[in-house]
Each structure stands twice: as C-alpha cells, then as structure tokens.
CSV table of C-alpha atoms in Angstrom, one decimal:
chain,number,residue,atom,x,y,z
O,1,UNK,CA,129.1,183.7,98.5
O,2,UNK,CA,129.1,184.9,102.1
O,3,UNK,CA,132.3,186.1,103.8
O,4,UNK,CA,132.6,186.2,107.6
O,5,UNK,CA,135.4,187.6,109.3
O,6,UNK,CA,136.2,187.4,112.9
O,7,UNK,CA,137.7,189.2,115.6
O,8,UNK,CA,140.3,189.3,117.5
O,9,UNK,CA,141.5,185.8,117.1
O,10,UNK,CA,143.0,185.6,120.5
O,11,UNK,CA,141.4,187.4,123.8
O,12,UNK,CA,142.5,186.5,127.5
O,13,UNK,CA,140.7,188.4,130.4
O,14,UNK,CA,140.6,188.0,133.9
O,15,UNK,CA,137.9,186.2,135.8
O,16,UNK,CA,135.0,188.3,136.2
O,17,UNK,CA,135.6,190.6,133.8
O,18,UNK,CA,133.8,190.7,130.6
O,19,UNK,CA,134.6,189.5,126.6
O,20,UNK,CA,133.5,190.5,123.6
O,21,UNK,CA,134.1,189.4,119.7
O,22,UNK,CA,133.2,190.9,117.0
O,23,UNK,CA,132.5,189.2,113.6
O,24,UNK,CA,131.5,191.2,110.1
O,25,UNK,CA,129.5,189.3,107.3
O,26,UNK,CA,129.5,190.2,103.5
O,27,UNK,CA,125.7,189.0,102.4
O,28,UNK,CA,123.1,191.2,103.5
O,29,UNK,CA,121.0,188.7,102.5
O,30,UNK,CA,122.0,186.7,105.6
O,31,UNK,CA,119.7,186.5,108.7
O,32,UNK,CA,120.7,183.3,110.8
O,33,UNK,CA,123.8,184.1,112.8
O,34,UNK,CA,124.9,181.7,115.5
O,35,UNK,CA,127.7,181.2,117.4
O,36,UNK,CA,129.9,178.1,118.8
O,37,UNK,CA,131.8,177.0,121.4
O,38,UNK,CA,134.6,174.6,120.8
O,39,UNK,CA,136.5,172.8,124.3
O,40,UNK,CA,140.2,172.0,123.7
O,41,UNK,CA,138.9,168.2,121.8
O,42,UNK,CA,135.3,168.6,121.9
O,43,UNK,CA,133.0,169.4,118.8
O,44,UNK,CA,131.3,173.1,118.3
O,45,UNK,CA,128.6,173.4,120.4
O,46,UNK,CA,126.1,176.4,119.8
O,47,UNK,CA,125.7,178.7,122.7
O,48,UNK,CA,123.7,181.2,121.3
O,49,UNK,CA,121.9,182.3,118.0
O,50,UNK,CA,119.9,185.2,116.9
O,51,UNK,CA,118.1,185.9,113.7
O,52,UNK,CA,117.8,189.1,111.4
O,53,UNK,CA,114.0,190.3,112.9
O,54,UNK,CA,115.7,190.6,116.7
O,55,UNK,CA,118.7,193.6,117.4
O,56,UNK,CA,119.8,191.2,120.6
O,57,UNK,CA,119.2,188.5,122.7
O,58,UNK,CA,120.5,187.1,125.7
O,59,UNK,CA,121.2,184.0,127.6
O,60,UNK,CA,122.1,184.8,131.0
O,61,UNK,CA,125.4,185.5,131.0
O,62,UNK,CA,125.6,185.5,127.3
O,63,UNK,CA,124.2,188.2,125.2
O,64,UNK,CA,124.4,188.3,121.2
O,65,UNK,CA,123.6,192.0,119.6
O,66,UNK,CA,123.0,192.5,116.0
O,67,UNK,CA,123.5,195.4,113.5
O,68,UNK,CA,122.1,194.8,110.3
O,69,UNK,CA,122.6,198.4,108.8
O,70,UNK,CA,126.5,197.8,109.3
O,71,UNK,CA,125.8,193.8,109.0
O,72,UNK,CA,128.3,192.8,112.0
O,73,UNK,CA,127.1,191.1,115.4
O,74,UNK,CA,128.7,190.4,118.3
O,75,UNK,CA,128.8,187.9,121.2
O,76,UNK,CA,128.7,189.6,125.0
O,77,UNK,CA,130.5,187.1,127.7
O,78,UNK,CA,129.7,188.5,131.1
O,79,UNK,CA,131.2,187.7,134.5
O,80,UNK,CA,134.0,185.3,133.0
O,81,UNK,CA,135.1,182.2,134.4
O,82,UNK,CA,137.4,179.7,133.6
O,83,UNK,CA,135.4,177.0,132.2
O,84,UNK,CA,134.1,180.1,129.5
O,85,UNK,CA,138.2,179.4,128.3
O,86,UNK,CA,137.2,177.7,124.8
O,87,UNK,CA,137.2,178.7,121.0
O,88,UNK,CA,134.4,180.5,120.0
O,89,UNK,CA,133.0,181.3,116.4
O,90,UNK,CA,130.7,182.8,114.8
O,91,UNK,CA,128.6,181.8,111.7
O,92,UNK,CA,126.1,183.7,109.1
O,93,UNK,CA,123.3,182.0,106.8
O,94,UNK,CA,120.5,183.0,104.9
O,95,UNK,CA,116.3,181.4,104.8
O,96,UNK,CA,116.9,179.0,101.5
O,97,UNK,CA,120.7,178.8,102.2
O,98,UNK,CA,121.6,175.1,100.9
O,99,UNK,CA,125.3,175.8,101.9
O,100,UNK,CA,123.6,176.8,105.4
O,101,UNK,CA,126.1,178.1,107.4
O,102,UNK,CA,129.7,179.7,106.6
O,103,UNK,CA,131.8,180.2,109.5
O,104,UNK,CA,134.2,182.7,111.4
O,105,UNK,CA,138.0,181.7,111.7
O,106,UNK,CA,137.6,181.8,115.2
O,107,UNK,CA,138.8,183.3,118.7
O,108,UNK,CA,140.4,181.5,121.1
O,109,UNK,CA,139.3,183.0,124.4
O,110,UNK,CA,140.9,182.2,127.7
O,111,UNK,CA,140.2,183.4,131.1
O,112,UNK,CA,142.8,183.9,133.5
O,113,UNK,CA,142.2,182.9,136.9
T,1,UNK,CA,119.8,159.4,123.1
T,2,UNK,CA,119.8,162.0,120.0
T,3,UNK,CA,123.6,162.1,118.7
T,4,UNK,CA,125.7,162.1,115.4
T,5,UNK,CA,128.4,159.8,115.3
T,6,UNK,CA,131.6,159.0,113.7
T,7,UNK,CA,134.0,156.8,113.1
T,8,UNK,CA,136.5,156.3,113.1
T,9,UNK,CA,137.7,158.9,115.8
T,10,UNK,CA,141.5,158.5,114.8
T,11,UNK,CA,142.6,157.1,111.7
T,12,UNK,CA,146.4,157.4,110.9
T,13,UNK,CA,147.0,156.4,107.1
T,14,UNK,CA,149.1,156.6,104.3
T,15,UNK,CA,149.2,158.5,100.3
T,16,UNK,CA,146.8,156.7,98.3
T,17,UNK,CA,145.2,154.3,100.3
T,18,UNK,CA,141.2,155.0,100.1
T,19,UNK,CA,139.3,155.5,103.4
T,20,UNK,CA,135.7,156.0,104.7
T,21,UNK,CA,134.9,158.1,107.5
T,22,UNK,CA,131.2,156.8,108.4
T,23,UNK,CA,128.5,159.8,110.4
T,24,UNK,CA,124.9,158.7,111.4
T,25,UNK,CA,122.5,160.5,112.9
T,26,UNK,CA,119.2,159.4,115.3
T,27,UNK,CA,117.4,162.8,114.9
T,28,UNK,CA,115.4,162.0,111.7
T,29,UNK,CA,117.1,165.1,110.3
T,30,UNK,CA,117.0,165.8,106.6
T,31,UNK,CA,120.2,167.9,106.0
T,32,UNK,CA,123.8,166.6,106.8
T,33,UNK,CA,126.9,168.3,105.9
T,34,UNK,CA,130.7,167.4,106.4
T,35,UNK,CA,133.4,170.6,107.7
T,36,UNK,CA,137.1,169.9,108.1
T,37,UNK,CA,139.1,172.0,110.6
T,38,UNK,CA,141.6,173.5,110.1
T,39,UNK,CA,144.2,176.2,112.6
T,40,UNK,CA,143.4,179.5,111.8
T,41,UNK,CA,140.7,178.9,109.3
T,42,UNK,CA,137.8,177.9,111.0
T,43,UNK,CA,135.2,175.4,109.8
T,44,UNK,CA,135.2,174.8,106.2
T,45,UNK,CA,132.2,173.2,104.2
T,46,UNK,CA,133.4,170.0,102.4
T,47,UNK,CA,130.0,168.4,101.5
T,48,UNK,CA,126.4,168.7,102.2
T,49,UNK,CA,123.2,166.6,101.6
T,50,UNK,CA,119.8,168.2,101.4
T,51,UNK,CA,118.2,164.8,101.5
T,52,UNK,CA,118.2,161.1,100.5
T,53,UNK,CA,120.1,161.2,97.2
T,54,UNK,CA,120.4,164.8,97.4
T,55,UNK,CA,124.1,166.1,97.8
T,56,UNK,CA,126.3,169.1,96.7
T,57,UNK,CA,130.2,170.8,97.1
T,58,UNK,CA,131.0,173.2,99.8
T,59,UNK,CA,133.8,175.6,99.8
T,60,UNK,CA,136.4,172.6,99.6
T,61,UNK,CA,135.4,169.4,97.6
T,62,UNK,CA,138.3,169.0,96.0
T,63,UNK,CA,139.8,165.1,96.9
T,64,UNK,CA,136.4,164.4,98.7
T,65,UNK,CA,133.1,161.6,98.0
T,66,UNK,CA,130.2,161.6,99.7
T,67,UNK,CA,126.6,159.7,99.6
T,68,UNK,CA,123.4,159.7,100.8
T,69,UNK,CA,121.4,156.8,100.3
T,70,UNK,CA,119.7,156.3,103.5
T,71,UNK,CA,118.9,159.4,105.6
T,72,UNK,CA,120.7,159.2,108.6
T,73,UNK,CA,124.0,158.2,107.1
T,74,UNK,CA,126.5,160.5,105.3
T,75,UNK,CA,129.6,158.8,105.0
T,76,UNK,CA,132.8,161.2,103.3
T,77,UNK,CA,135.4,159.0,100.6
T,78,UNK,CA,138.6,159.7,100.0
T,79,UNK,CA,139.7,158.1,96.9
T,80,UNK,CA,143.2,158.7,97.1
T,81,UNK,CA,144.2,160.4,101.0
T,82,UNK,CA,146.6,163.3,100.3
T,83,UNK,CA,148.7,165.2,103.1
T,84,UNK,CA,147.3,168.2,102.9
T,85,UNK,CA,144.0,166.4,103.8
T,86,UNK,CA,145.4,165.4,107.5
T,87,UNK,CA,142.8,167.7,109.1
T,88,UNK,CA,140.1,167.1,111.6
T,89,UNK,CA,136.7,166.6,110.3
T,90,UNK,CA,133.0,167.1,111.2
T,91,UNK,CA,130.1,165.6,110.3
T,92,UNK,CA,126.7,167.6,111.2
T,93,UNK,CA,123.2,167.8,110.9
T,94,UNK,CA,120.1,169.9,111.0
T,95,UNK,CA,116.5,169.1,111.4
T,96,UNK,CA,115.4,171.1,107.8
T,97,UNK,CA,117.5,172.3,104.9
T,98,UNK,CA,116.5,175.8,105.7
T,99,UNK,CA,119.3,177.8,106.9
T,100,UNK,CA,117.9,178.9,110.1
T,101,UNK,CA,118.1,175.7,111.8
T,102,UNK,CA,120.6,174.9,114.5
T,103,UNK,CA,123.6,172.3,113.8
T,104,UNK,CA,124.2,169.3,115.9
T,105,UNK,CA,128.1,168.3,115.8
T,106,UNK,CA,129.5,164.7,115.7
T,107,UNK,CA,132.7,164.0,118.0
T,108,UNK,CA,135.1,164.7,114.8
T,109,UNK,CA,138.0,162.4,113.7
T,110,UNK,CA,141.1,163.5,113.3
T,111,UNK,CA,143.0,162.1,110.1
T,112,UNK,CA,146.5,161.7,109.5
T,113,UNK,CA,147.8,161.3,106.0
T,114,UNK,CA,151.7,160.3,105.7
C-alpha cells in the first residue's frame, strides 16, 4: 500500500517569513495529493490539493508544487502570520483508490510573532 | 447547512463496556470513512464505506464495527473499549468513492478508555 512520509515534524518561523514541508510518497500510482490544516481542537481542513496532470498550483499565499519523477510535493506558505500556526499534513491517493487517502504524520508549524 | 456530525464529542469510559460513536452527513455523499488520531502518527484509516451496505478495513480495524445501512450515517462499534483505543476519532466523507475527491471532516470525539 501507499507510504507517505513527512517532513520536518516541527517548523517555527517568524512572521513574514516563509515555510515549507516536504512530504515523499511510495505509490507512483498515486495522483490526488492534498493537504490539511488542523487548529489546536478543530478537525483537518483542506487548504490546498493538486493532482498528478498539474507540476503546481497556488492559492494566494499558498502554493503546492509537485514532482512526480522523484514522487514528493511540497506545500509553499508565504508571508507567515500567526493564525498560519496549525498542524499541517499532507496526504496521497490514487483514481479507483477505495482506501482514498493515506496521510502524512504531520508538521506542527508555528509562527512566531 | 452541509456538515458531518458526531457524537458524542467526549465520551469518558471504561474496559469492556461497548460504545457507539454515531457520524451523519447532509451532503448526499456516497463514501464515508472513520480515522483515529493519534500524536505523532497522523491520521490513520480505521473503516470506510463505499456505499449503502458497502464497507471495508483500513490500516487499523483491529477492535472496531462499523455499518452502513442508510447513506448518510456511518456509526463506528466498539465491542469491547480497550486503552489503547483512547484516541481521537474522525468520521469523514466524500462526494464519490473515487480517490480524487476532497474530504469533509466531522468535529472528532475524543475517547477515553480507563
């Protein structure tokens, strides 16, 4: 089955300045890969999502690149602010997938005022 | 409103007794699935339901029931509530068992087993 591995699983980085986490997937078959954002008590809530056909895509301040070849993507978090502080995770699935999506352990970002 | 819920939010109980955490959704959505949470190791597939009568194991099934007899409920069993099940769970559901589409979240309910 698909493996996803995230990284780093802590980041903290002052206001304004920009994040970036890196997950790796083991199915090349994969080509649905979202990501979440979990408040301190809140469910996952997807940001962002990008699928296999598209290299990156971006959401204003967000942005979500894709390299199939070495089948990792990563999330982009520009211009930080303190409400950005969250969990964040990633996730891969495949067209067909009944298991649909298996997920990153997680990074827990915060931004320092 | 479109929402899934659950309940109950908090539910302290104790080795053995069997409980039912209830999820329903208003989105007409034919795939549900159930995750616990766990520190350090994400979201972890317990469950999931392709359709009305339709359901399969995740990663971790082990200890866990479900059903789907009506499409917008999924309710998750324990038969017999372990410790190492205190964990905080989620139900979820997507528009089409397809793999590409997004997942709505329920609230979650955190469960302590003594």
């Amino acid at each position: 089955g698909e493996n996803v591995e995230q990284h780093p699983s802590t980041l903290s980085v002052q206001e304004g300045d920009s994040a970036v986490i890196k997950c790796t997937y083991s199915d090349s078959a994969s080509n649905y890969f979202p990501w979440y954002k979990q408040e301190l008590g809140k469910r996952p809530q997807l940001i962002i999502d990008i699928r296999s056909n598209v290299g990156e895509k971006k959401d204003q301040r967000i942005a979500v690149t894709l390299n199939k070849t070495a089948k990792h993507f990563s999330l982009h978090i520009t211009e930080t602010q303190p409400e950005d502080s969250a969990v964040y995770f990633c996730a891969a699935s495949y067209s067909g997938s009944a298991r649909q999506l298996t997920f990153g352990s997680g990074t827990q970002l915060t931004v320092l005022p | 409103e479109a929402q899934v819920t659950q309940n109950p939010r908090y539910l302290i109980t104790v080795t053995g007794k069997k409980l039912t955490v209830t999820c329903s959704q208003n989105m007409n959505h034919e795939y549900m699935s159930w995750y616990r949470q766990d520190p350090g190791l994400g979201l972890r597939q317990i469950y999931y339901s392709m359709n009305v009568e339709v359901t399969d194991k995740g990663d971790v099934p082990e200890g866990y029931k479900v059903s789907r007899k009506e499409k917008r409920n999924f309710p998750l069993i324990l038969e017999s509530p372990s410790p190492n099940q205190t964990s905080l769970y989620f139900c979820a559901s997507s528009l089409a068992p397809d793999g590409l589409s997004r997942q709505y979240f329920g609230p979650g309910t955190r469960l302590t087993v003594t």
